Amino acid sequence: MTYTSEGIQLHSSPESTSKQWLLYRPGGDMQWCFSQVKGAIDDDVAEADIISTVEFNHTGELLATGDKGGRVVIFQQEIENKNHPQFRSEYNVYSTFQSHEPEFDYLKSLEIEEKINKIRWLPQKNAAQFLLSTNDKTIKLWKISERDKRPEGYNLKEEDGRYKDPNTITSLRVPVLIPMDLMVEASPRRVFANAHTYHINSISVNSDNETYLSADDLRINLWHLEITDRSFNIVDIKPANMEELTEVITAAEFHPHQCNTFVYSSSKGTIRLCDMRVSALCDKHSKLFEEPEDPSNRSFFSEIISSISDVKFSHNGRYMMTRDYLSMKIWDLNMENRPVETYQVHEYLRSKLCSLYENDCIFDKFECCWNGNDSVVMTGSYNNFFRIFDRGHRRDVTLEASRENSKPMQVLKPRKVCAGGKRKKDEISVDSLDFNKKILHTAWHPQDNIITVATTNNLYIFQDKVN
Amino acid sequence: MEVNAEARRILAVSISKLYASRSQRGGLRLHRSLLLSLVMRSESDSDEEGCDNEITEDKENLSPARQSRKRRGKASVAPDFLPIKRARLESGEDRYAAPLSSCRAGESLAALSLNRVIPAF
């Protein structure tokens, strides 16, 4: 660990290259500034433009988004001075491609949506980048590569590609590579199809960099990245009699370091940790994480709000975080009976569950994310609010993603919701919240204090204020 | 009584949501349908408890002769606008084979009892 002249601690991340550093300010106070916003300004939102997933790659240089129209847009951070990463640059569009198209299941007379449910990057092995994208039924492996040279001077072909008359060829020459404008190509390398009866909700790349899992409502399959015509079913919770179904799988993820371990969450609020070394079919969990329900909070909607919408391991692999409708919980993998930390995201909504049920908001699936060194966690809420919880300093803040606060480097003002009683100045009452404006997808740069949150069809990028 | 009225209202909302799910893109979502059915079950259980509480109160106040009052079954929980008679199928036809997302005229989703929603998947 080294110190700059300002007393700022610089940590090197174990996964980083030598040029990337974590930057943390003493005291834990982070002020967030607006950096960029991507997307249309129109209030009239096309459904295809609704962002459905956001994911940084392992270095944070690339940021991928998926939308309901089946498209993937990748942004690249233009780092002007790679030796001093604290001088961050902007994210610009790097590549755009149509990942999935709408399909039709003729057997079940069902349309298969093209909406991208999840994107996961593979660790980079060579010059090209690879990512997995999935809709409800099919996972695809995409290769994103750069081309900045083209061959010129073919012996047998004209420049426009037409073949020459062989009688006119009098000499032999070797084509040479000449520079051209950078072109980024996205090509599908693998298609993993026909393995899921139910809707895919998660994909997760294993730390062995050879396999990955895909999870739907009732089953989890293990794939090899090179093999598309078969997968292993490792979890199957479908009952023999569907009338006995009581829970579904809502999310799944591999452990970041232990290639034999994964977790999956359920609609009942439980998380199961499974070890693939124990048996081929991991129906019996190794650990079951569950917190007893508080009987004083029991209501008609208790089952819905206890359903876990996201589960994420910490980067160090010691903890995992779960998100249910009203809260986030941090679990120590060595303690199953209760979480070690619980953060209330928007407890003021507990008295509004009936209304939220009627307007369908209670079914919203919020995601959550860790920062690079697992000291801070973040999740979204309504009214385009998002919440950041500093675990170490026991502080939390509510911020808003809004075009009104979108001046370059404008510091975001903390927002406060008035749950009841007299509303103070600058507070917003619960009844004034716009439940159509929701932040379901958030992501944190793996090595820097850069965060991105997705509103309905806009992607906001914020960074902490660098003095 | 207010609780029962609220429970019935939420039950009606739940049934309409389940019905609306049939026409959404991508077909019925198992997770959502399960949660809806759990809410409906909570409502109907609550409604039964409400009836039982009424009977219990009656028991406290009334003579034993009136304790044989008939309990209201689950079928009476459904709102008034739903058809009274359940759709009858031909003998030998698998009632639960048809997916809820298929377009079959005359088949009322509301006619399905609570524990029949999920087997349709």
Short mmCIF file of N, CA and C in Angstrom, two decimals, chain A residues 42 83 97 135 157 162 169 174-175 240 252 280 287 318 330 332 341 374 378 397 430 446:
data_model
loop_
_atom_site.label_atom_id
_atom_site.label_comp_id
_atom_site.label_asym_id
_atom_site.label_seq_id
_atom_site.Cartn_x
_atom_site.Cartn_y
_atom_site.Cartn_z
N ASP A 42 -36.14 12.01 -25.13
CA ASP A 42 -37.60 12.02 -25.25
C ASP A 42 -38.26 11.39 -24.05
N ASN A 83 -1.20 6.10 -17.29
CA ASN A 83 -0.33 6.04 -16.11
C ASN A 83 -0.95 6.73 -14.91
N PHE A 97 -24.66 -4.10 -31.49
CA PHE A 97 -25.08 -5.21 -32.33
C PHE A 97 -26.38 -5.79 -31.82
N ASN A 135 -31.29 -14.24 -23.58
CA ASN A 135 -32.68 -13.84 -23.45
C ASN A 135 -33.37 -14.92 -22.62
N LYS A 157 -6.95 -10.66 -57.27
CA LYS A 157 -8.21 -9.91 -57.17
C LYS A 157 -7.95 -8.43 -57.36
N ARG A 162 -13.27 -8.14 -57.43
CA ARG A 162 -13.46 -8.92 -58.64
C ARG A 162 -12.16 -9.62 -59.00
N ILE A 169 -2.16 -11.27 -65.56
CA ILE A 169 -1.25 -11.30 -64.41
C ILE A 169 0.14 -11.66 -64.92
N VAL A 174 2.93 -9.85 -53.00
CA VAL A 174 2.36 -10.29 -51.73
C VAL A 174 1.52 -9.16 -51.17
N PRO A 175 0.28 -9.45 -50.76
CA PRO A 175 -0.55 -8.39 -50.17
C PRO A 175 0.11 -7.81 -48.91
N ALA A 240 -42.55 -33.40 -8.99
CA ALA A 240 -43.22 -34.36 -9.85
C ALA A 240 -44.64 -33.89 -10.16
N ALA A 252 -28.72 -17.01 -9.71
CA ALA A 252 -27.66 -17.96 -9.41
C ALA A 252 -26.32 -17.35 -9.79
N ALA A 280 -23.34 -35.11 -8.70
CA ALA A 280 -23.57 -34.56 -10.04
C ALA A 280 -24.80 -33.65 -10.03
N LYS A 287 -25.19 -25.63 2.03
CA LYS A 287 -25.59 -24.67 3.07
C LYS A 287 -26.90 -24.02 2.65
N ARG A 318 -15.90 -13.96 0.44
CA ARG A 318 -16.26 -14.29 1.81
C ARG A 318 -17.74 -14.05 2.10
N ILE A 330 -26.41 -8.72 3.67
CA ILE A 330 -25.06 -9.25 3.48
C ILE A 330 -24.95 -10.50 4.33
N ASP A 332 -22.54 -13.73 5.63
CA ASP A 332 -21.22 -14.37 5.75
C ASP A 332 -21.41 -15.83 5.35
N GLU A 341 -25.43 -8.26 7.95
CA GLU A 341 -25.84 -6.86 7.81
C GLU A 341 -27.14 -6.81 7.01
N ASP A 374 -15.33 -4.22 -1.87
CA ASP A 374 -16.43 -4.78 -1.06
C ASP A 374 -16.79 -3.94 0.16
N MET A 378 -24.52 -1.00 -3.50
CA MET A 378 -25.44 -0.07 -4.15
C MET A 378 -26.63 -0.83 -4.73
N VAL A 397 -26.59 6.88 1.56
CA VAL A 397 -27.02 8.09 0.87
C VAL A 397 -27.99 7.71 -0.23
N VAL A 430 -43.64 10.28 0.19
CA VAL A 430 -43.78 8.95 -0.45
C VAL A 430 -44.83 8.99 -1.54
N PRO A 446 -15.09 -2.14 -11.45
CA PRO A 446 -14.39 -3.07 -10.57
C PRO A 446 -13.17 -2.49 -9.88
#
